[in-house]
Amino acid sequence: MNLKGRSFLKLLDYTPDEIRYLLDLSKDFKNKKKNNVEHKYLKGKNIVLLFEKTSTRTRCAFEVAGHDLGMGVTYLEPGSSQMGKKESIEDTAKVLGRMYDGIEYRGFAQSNVEILAKNAGVPVWNGLTTEFHPTQMLADLMTIEENFGHLEGLNLVFCGDGRNNVANSLLVACAKMGINFTLASPNSLRPDSDLVEICENIAKSSHAQIRFTDDIMAATKNADVIYTDVWVSMGEADEVWNERIKLLKRFQVTKEVMANANSNAIFLHCLPSFHDLKTSIGKEIYEKFGLREMEVTDEVFQSNNSKVFDEAENRMHTIKAVMYATLSDYHE
């Protein structure tokens, strides 16, 4: 398996065997990290993290992973580069590609990261776009496999806004890896029909089942994994909160929803999560709408079923695998 020079823009670009290779590589790096085995395999290389949207997990995962691999890491926070303002995305890519061995992009349109990859001449990694979140998917798959020992044949249910980047990416990941995917959402918040058609065709080979319903209890019956995300994504206008809460309140993940799943079901969330009033946005929503919890109750979030912090840690190990696989000369 040789992925050197490849960009990592969306899971649709990778075969199930390539995804499996990255997951196995992630496990190896996690073992090395836990056992304090040095792995500075990319010493002398440099990467740049180009952020148009802020993040805790994505930035820290890329920075720690890069340092663990021996690389120099430059972080460009929102507003620190001229991309899209005084300099085109194409020109930015050509400049950064001459200075760095790899580029991470976290921002808005998927077309932005695609343009970067087309012009940079070095691997570009998608840390999140409006449409897709592929590094999150590797962490999710790794976490699921750590809990069940396998992926194929499991039942994953996503509850909430089915059009966002996490829902889109889970649909792709499940279709690729043979996981049955169910979306519990209002009919008005379902994925683009073209993406659904693509994934349904992929699922024919993996034998995954894809279904959509607006009944959360029907969706979560016999679920192995229940996944949710915030109801309003970063970059969306504050005005959508009222409408989104009305649409999604009945898709909140509660103890009753978890009890409806299999007894060993796990709960996942890409984070951050509004499960209490310990954030400024959480307090603001409570003052406006009277909600103490949003997409998941605190009881579920803090339960033994919740694997959200294992999932967050696994961002680092899987991102390390992606960078190593696309930058290294050596591959097993």
Short mmCIF file of C-alpha atoms in Angstrom, two decimals:
data_model
loop_
_atom_site.label_atom_id
_atom_site.label_comp_id
_atom_site.label_asym_id
_atom_site.label_seq_id
_atom_site.Cartn_x
_atom_site.Cartn_y
_atom_site.Cartn_z
CA MET A 1 0.00 0.00 0.00
CA ASN A 2 1.65 3.20 -1.17
CA LEU A 3 -0.24 6.45 -0.61
CA LYS A 4 2.74 8.80 -0.90
CA GLY A 5 1.85 12.08 -2.55
CA ARG A 6 -1.91 11.54 -2.19
CA SER A 7 -4.16 14.21 -0.75
CA PHE A 8 -6.83 13.30 1.79
CA LEU A 9 -9.87 15.35 0.82
CA LYS A 10 -12.83 13.01 1.29
CA LEU A 11 -13.34 9.28 1.90
CA LEU A 12 -14.99 8.92 -1.50
CA ASP A 13 -11.45 9.18 -2.94
CA TYR A 14 -10.22 6.15 -0.98
CA THR A 15 -10.96 2.45 -1.39
CA PRO A 16 -12.06 0.27 1.54
CA ASP A 17 -8.62 -1.38 1.47
CA GLU A 18 -6.90 2.00 1.68
CA ILE A 19 -9.14 3.04 4.56
CA ARG A 20 -8.38 -0.26 6.29
CA TYR A 21 -4.65 0.40 5.86
CA LEU A 22 -4.99 3.83 7.47
CA LEU A 23 -6.97 2.37 10.38
CA ASP A 24 -4.39 -0.34 11.00
CA LEU A 25 -1.61 2.24 10.79
CA SER A 26 -3.50 4.38 13.31
CA LYS A 27 -3.65 1.48 15.76
CA ASP A 28 0.08 0.96 15.39
CA PHE A 29 0.78 4.63 16.09
CA LYS A 30 -1.55 4.57 19.10
CA ASN A 31 0.35 1.61 20.53
CA LYS A 32 3.65 3.40 19.99
CA LYS A 33 2.32 6.54 21.68
CA LYS A 34 0.99 4.60 24.67
CA ASN A 35 4.27 2.71 25.09
CA ASN A 36 6.49 5.77 24.64
CA VAL A 37 8.08 4.38 21.48
CA GLU A 38 9.61 7.28 19.54
CA HIS A 39 8.43 7.51 15.94
CA LYS A 40 9.97 10.63 14.39
CA TYR A 41 9.81 9.06 10.95
CA LEU A 42 9.27 12.37 9.13
CA LYS A 43 12.07 14.35 10.74
CA GLY A 44 13.11 17.31 8.60
CA LYS A 45 9.72 17.77 6.94
CA ASN A 46 7.47 20.78 7.54
CA ILE A 47 3.71 21.19 7.38
CA VAL A 48 1.36 24.17 7.56
CA LEU A 49 -2.10 24.22 9.13
CA LEU A 50 -4.34 26.65 7.27
CA PHE A 51 -7.41 27.41 9.38
CA GLU A 52 -10.37 29.52 8.28
CA LYS A 53 -12.49 27.96 11.06
CA THR A 54 -11.16 27.60 14.59
CA SER A 55 -10.96 24.24 16.35
CA THR A 56 -9.59 22.57 19.46
CA ARG A 57 -9.32 18.93 18.40
CA THR A 58 -8.26 19.40 14.80
CA ARG A 59 -5.50 21.87 15.55
CA CYS A 60 -4.13 19.96 18.54
CA ALA A 61 -4.34 16.61 16.76
CA PHE A 62 -2.39 17.89 13.75
CA GLU A 63 0.18 19.74 15.87
CA VAL A 64 0.90 16.86 18.27
CA ALA A 65 0.87 14.30 15.48
CA GLY A 66 3.26 16.42 13.43
CA HIS A 67 5.66 16.91 16.35
CA ASP A 68 5.52 13.20 17.23
CA LEU A 69 6.55 12.42 13.65
CA GLY A 70 9.45 14.88 13.93
CA MET A 71 8.05 17.58 11.69
CA GLY A 72 8.01 21.34 11.98
CA VAL A 73 4.48 22.72 12.23
CA THR A 74 3.24 26.21 11.32
CA TYR A 75 -0.27 27.26 12.35
CA LEU A 76 -2.05 30.01 10.43
CA GLU A 77 -5.10 31.09 12.39
CA PRO A 78 -8.17 32.61 10.75
CA GLY A 79 -7.19 35.97 9.31
CA SER A 80 -3.45 35.23 9.34
CA SER A 81 -3.20 34.37 5.66
CA GLN A 82 -4.19 36.40 2.61
CA MET A 83 -5.93 33.45 0.94
CA GLY A 84 -9.13 34.55 -0.73
CA LYS A 85 -8.55 38.21 0.19
CA LYS A 86 -5.37 39.57 -1.37
CA GLU A 87 -4.23 36.25 -2.83
CA SER A 88 -6.18 33.59 -4.68
CA ILE A 89 -6.46 30.04 -3.38
CA GLU A 90 -4.42 28.88 -6.40
CA ASP A 91 -1.58 31.29 -5.69
CA THR A 92 -1.62 30.48 -1.98
CA ALA A 93 -1.33 26.78 -2.79
CA LYS A 94 1.63 27.33 -5.09
CA VAL A 95 3.46 29.44 -2.52
CA LEU A 96 2.85 27.12 0.42
CA GLY A 97 3.62 24.06 -1.68
CA ARG A 98 7.14 25.40 -2.31
CA MET A 99 7.75 25.93 1.41
CA TYR A 100 6.01 22.97 3.02
CA ASP A 101 5.80 19.22 2.52
CA GLY A 102 2.09 19.08 3.37
CA ILE A 103 -0.87 21.44 3.89
CA GLU A 104 -3.88 21.03 6.17
CA TYR A 105 -6.99 23.08 5.40
CA ARG A 106 -9.97 23.65 7.68
CA GLY A 107 -12.60 26.00 6.38
CA PHE A 108 -15.64 26.38 4.23
CA ALA A 109 -16.36 25.08 0.72
CA GLN A 110 -15.03 21.67 -0.34
CA SER A 111 -14.02 23.35 -3.58
CA ASN A 112 -11.42 25.35 -1.63
CA VAL A 113 -9.53 22.29 -0.43
CA GLU A 114 -9.87 20.71 -3.88
CA ILE A 115 -8.29 23.81 -5.48
CA LEU A 116 -5.48 23.76 -2.91
CA ALA A 117 -4.74 20.12 -3.69
CA LYS A 118 -4.79 20.72 -7.43
CA ASN A 119 -2.23 23.54 -7.22
CA ALA A 120 0.00 22.81 -4.21
CA GLY A 121 2.16 20.00 -5.60
CA VAL A 122 2.21 18.44 -2.10
CA PRO A 123 -0.40 16.43 -0.13
CA VAL A 124 -3.34 18.46 1.18
CA TRP A 125 -5.43 17.17 4.10
CA ASN A 126 -9.03 18.17 4.75
CA GLY A 127 -9.44 19.14 8.42
CA LEU A 128 -13.11 20.04 7.77
CA THR A 129 -15.16 21.66 5.04
CA THR A 130 -18.84 22.49 4.84
CA GLU A 131 -19.43 19.25 2.94
CA PHE A 132 -17.03 16.68 4.42
CA HIS A 133 -14.99 15.84 7.53
CA PRO A 134 -12.83 12.83 6.57
CA THR A 135 -10.27 12.92 9.40
CA GLN A 136 -13.15 12.75 11.88
CA MET A 137 -14.42 9.65 10.11
CA LEU A 138 -11.18 7.74 10.58
CA ALA A 139 -11.31 8.51 14.31
CA ASP A 140 -14.94 7.39 14.44
CA LEU A 141 -14.23 4.12 12.63
CA MET A 142 -11.24 3.46 14.87
CA THR A 143 -13.31 4.06 18.01
CA ILE A 144 -16.12 1.81 16.80
CA GLU A 145 -13.69 -0.98 16.00
CA GLU A 146 -12.00 -0.62 19.40
CA ASN A 147 -15.37 -1.28 21.04
CA PHE A 148 -16.75 -4.03 18.81
CA GLY A 149 -13.68 -5.63 17.24
CA HIS A 150 -15.05 -5.20 13.72
CA LEU A 151 -17.01 -2.81 11.50
CA GLU A 152 -18.91 -4.81 8.93
CA GLY A 153 -22.53 -5.52 9.79
CA LEU A 154 -22.80 -3.05 12.67
CA ASN A 155 -25.75 -0.63 12.85
CA LEU A 156 -24.94 3.09 13.12
CA VAL A 157 -27.63 5.72 13.56
CA PHE A 158 -27.04 9.44 13.11
CA CYS A 159 -29.63 11.66 14.81
CA GLY A 160 -30.00 15.28 13.77
CA ASP A 161 -29.13 17.47 10.79
CA GLY A 162 -28.57 14.97 7.98
CA ARG A 163 -27.15 17.58 5.60
CA ASN A 164 -24.07 18.57 7.60
CA ASN A 165 -20.50 17.49 6.95
CA VAL A 166 -20.48 14.80 9.65
CA ALA A 167 -23.70 13.17 8.44
CA ASN A 168 -22.46 13.28 4.83
CA SER A 169 -19.15 11.75 5.82
CA LEU A 170 -20.70 9.04 8.00
CA LEU A 171 -22.91 8.05 5.09
CA VAL A 172 -19.80 7.61 2.94
CA ALA A 173 -17.75 5.86 5.65
CA CYS A 174 -20.50 3.38 6.44
CA ALA A 175 -21.12 2.57 2.78
CA LYS A 176 -17.39 2.01 2.21
CA MET A 177 -16.83 -0.18 5.28
CA GLY A 178 -20.02 -2.25 5.34
CA ILE A 179 -21.73 -0.56 8.29
CA ASN A 180 -25.52 -0.24 8.13
CA PHE A 181 -26.35 3.49 8.20
CA THR A 182 -29.64 4.98 9.39
CA LEU A 183 -30.37 8.69 9.41
CA ALA A 184 -32.96 9.88 11.93
CA SER A 185 -33.86 13.39 10.84
CA PRO A 186 -36.68 15.55 9.50
CA ASN A 187 -37.33 14.98 5.82
CA SER A 188 -36.16 18.54 5.14
CA LEU A 189 -32.70 17.87 6.59
CA ARG A 190 -31.56 14.92 4.53
CA PRO A 191 -28.36 14.59 2.45
CA ASP A 192 -28.06 15.66 -1.16
CA SER A 193 -29.74 13.08 -3.40
CA ASP A 194 -26.64 12.76 -5.60
CA LEU A 195 -24.50 11.79 -2.60
CA VAL A 196 -27.13 9.30 -1.47
CA GLU A 197 -27.14 7.68 -4.91
CA ILE A 198 -23.34 7.43 -4.93
CA CYS A 199 -23.31 5.82 -1.49
CA GLU A 200 -26.13 3.42 -2.33
CA ASN A 201 -24.06 2.18 -5.27
CA ILE A 202 -20.99 1.78 -3.04
CA ALA A 203 -23.10 -0.07 -0.47
CA LYS A 204 -23.98 -2.74 -3.03
CA SER A 205 -20.39 -3.97 -2.84
CA SER A 206 -20.00 -3.69 0.94
CA HIS A 207 -23.52 -5.07 1.64
CA ALA A 208 -24.30 -2.08 3.87
CA GLN A 209 -27.90 -0.98 4.23
CA ILE A 210 -28.84 2.70 4.03
CA ARG A 211 -32.15 4.01 5.31
CA PHE A 212 -33.80 7.28 6.29
CA THR A 213 -36.59 7.89 8.79
CA ASP A 214 -38.11 10.70 10.84
CA ASP A 215 -38.86 8.29 13.72
CA ILE A 216 -35.94 8.25 16.17
CA MET A 217 -37.20 5.23 18.10
CA ALA A 218 -37.64 3.17 14.95
CA ALA A 219 -34.18 4.29 13.81
CA THR A 220 -32.37 3.35 17.02
CA LYS A 221 -33.93 -0.09 17.53
CA ASN A 222 -31.01 -2.57 17.51
CA ALA A 223 -28.46 0.21 17.04
CA ASP A 224 -24.82 -0.46 17.94
CA VAL A 225 -23.69 3.15 17.54
CA ILE A 226 -25.75 6.27 18.12
CA TYR A 227 -24.12 9.43 16.82
CA THR A 228 -25.19 13.05 16.92
CA ASP A 229 -23.77 16.51 16.27
CA VAL A 230 -24.64 20.12 17.08
CA TRP A 231 -27.86 21.41 15.56
CA VAL A 232 -26.28 24.54 14.08
CA SER A 233 -22.86 24.24 12.44
CA MET A 234 -20.03 26.76 12.65
CA GLY A 235 -20.53 29.52 10.12
CA GLU A 236 -24.32 29.32 10.04
CA ALA A 237 -26.30 32.42 11.00
CA ASP A 238 -27.61 32.75 14.57
CA GLU A 239 -31.08 33.26 13.14
CA VAL A 240 -31.39 29.57 12.24
CA TRP A 241 -31.37 28.42 15.89
CA ASN A 242 -35.10 28.90 16.42
CA GLU A 243 -36.09 26.92 13.33
CA ARG A 244 -33.46 24.23 13.90
CA ILE A 245 -34.50 23.66 17.53
CA LYS A 246 -38.12 23.23 16.45
CA LEU A 247 -37.07 20.71 13.80
CA LEU A 248 -34.56 18.73 15.85
CA LYS A 249 -35.76 18.76 19.46
CA ARG A 250 -37.45 15.38 19.01
CA PHE A 251 -34.18 13.91 17.71
CA GLN A 252 -32.29 14.63 20.93
CA VAL A 253 -30.33 11.61 22.18
CA THR A 254 -31.77 10.77 25.61
CA LYS A 255 -31.47 7.81 27.99
CA GLU A 256 -34.71 6.48 26.47
CA VAL A 257 -33.13 6.58 23.01
CA MET A 258 -29.99 4.79 24.26
CA ALA A 259 -32.13 2.19 26.08
CA ASN A 260 -33.89 1.50 22.78
CA ALA A 261 -30.55 0.45 21.21
CA ASN A 262 -28.58 -2.73 21.86
CA SER A 263 -27.39 -3.18 25.43
CA ASN A 264 -23.73 -2.62 24.47
CA ALA A 265 -24.44 0.35 22.18
CA ILE A 266 -22.03 3.28 22.30
CA PHE A 267 -22.63 6.99 21.94
CA LEU A 268 -20.40 9.15 19.72
CA HIS A 269 -20.17 12.88 19.06
CA CYS A 270 -17.52 14.76 17.07
CA LEU A 271 -17.53 17.58 19.69
CA PRO A 272 -17.95 20.24 20.88
CA SER A 273 -21.32 19.32 22.40
CA PHE A 274 -24.05 21.38 24.03
CA HIS A 275 -24.99 18.94 26.80
CA ASP A 276 -25.02 21.41 29.73
CA LEU A 277 -24.87 25.11 30.59
CA LYS A 278 -21.10 25.34 31.01
CA THR A 279 -20.53 27.22 27.74
CA SER A 280 -21.46 30.75 26.73
CA ILE A 281 -23.50 29.49 23.77
CA GLY A 282 -25.25 26.94 25.99
CA LYS A 283 -26.23 29.68 28.43
CA GLU A 284 -27.38 31.93 25.60
CA ILE A 285 -29.61 29.21 24.14
CA TYR A 286 -31.06 28.51 27.59
CA GLU A 287 -31.89 32.19 28.07
CA LYS A 288 -33.54 32.42 24.64
CA PHE A 289 -35.24 29.04 24.35
CA GLY A 290 -35.21 27.45 27.81
CA LEU A 291 -33.13 24.43 26.73
CA ARG A 292 -30.59 23.14 29.25
CA GLU A 293 -29.38 20.44 26.86
CA MET A 294 -29.53 20.27 23.11
CA GLU A 295 -28.50 17.43 20.79
CA VAL A 296 -27.70 15.05 23.69
CA THR A 297 -28.60 15.03 27.36
CA ASP A 298 -25.84 15.35 29.92
CA GLU A 299 -26.88 11.99 31.35
CA VAL A 300 -26.04 10.23 28.08
CA PHE A 301 -22.93 12.31 27.42
CA GLN A 302 -21.45 11.41 30.82
CA SER A 303 -22.57 7.76 30.75
CA ASN A 304 -20.45 4.63 30.35
CA ASN A 305 -21.92 4.26 26.86
CA SER A 306 -20.29 7.53 25.82
CA LYS A 307 -16.96 7.10 24.04
CA VAL A 308 -16.60 10.71 22.94
CA PHE A 309 -13.24 11.33 24.59
CA ASP A 310 -11.72 8.12 23.20
CA GLU A 311 -13.04 9.35 19.85
CA ALA A 312 -11.44 12.78 20.37
CA GLU A 313 -8.07 11.23 21.24
CA ASN A 314 -8.23 9.02 18.18
CA ARG A 315 -8.25 12.11 15.98
CA MET A 316 -4.54 12.44 16.81
CA HIS A 317 -3.64 8.84 15.99
CA THR A 318 -5.60 8.72 12.73
CA ILE A 319 -4.32 12.10 11.54
CA LYS A 320 -0.80 10.90 12.26
CA ALA A 321 -1.47 7.87 10.08
CA VAL A 322 -2.76 10.02 7.22
CA MET A 323 0.26 12.34 7.30
CA TYR A 324 2.74 9.49 7.56
CA ALA A 325 1.11 7.48 4.78
CA THR A 326 1.01 10.42 2.36
CA LEU A 327 4.48 11.80 3.15
CA SER A 328 6.64 8.76 3.87
CA ASP A 329 8.81 6.81 1.43
CA TYR A 330 8.33 3.62 3.45
CA HIS A 331 5.14 1.61 3.49
CA GLU A 332 4.54 -1.93 4.69
#
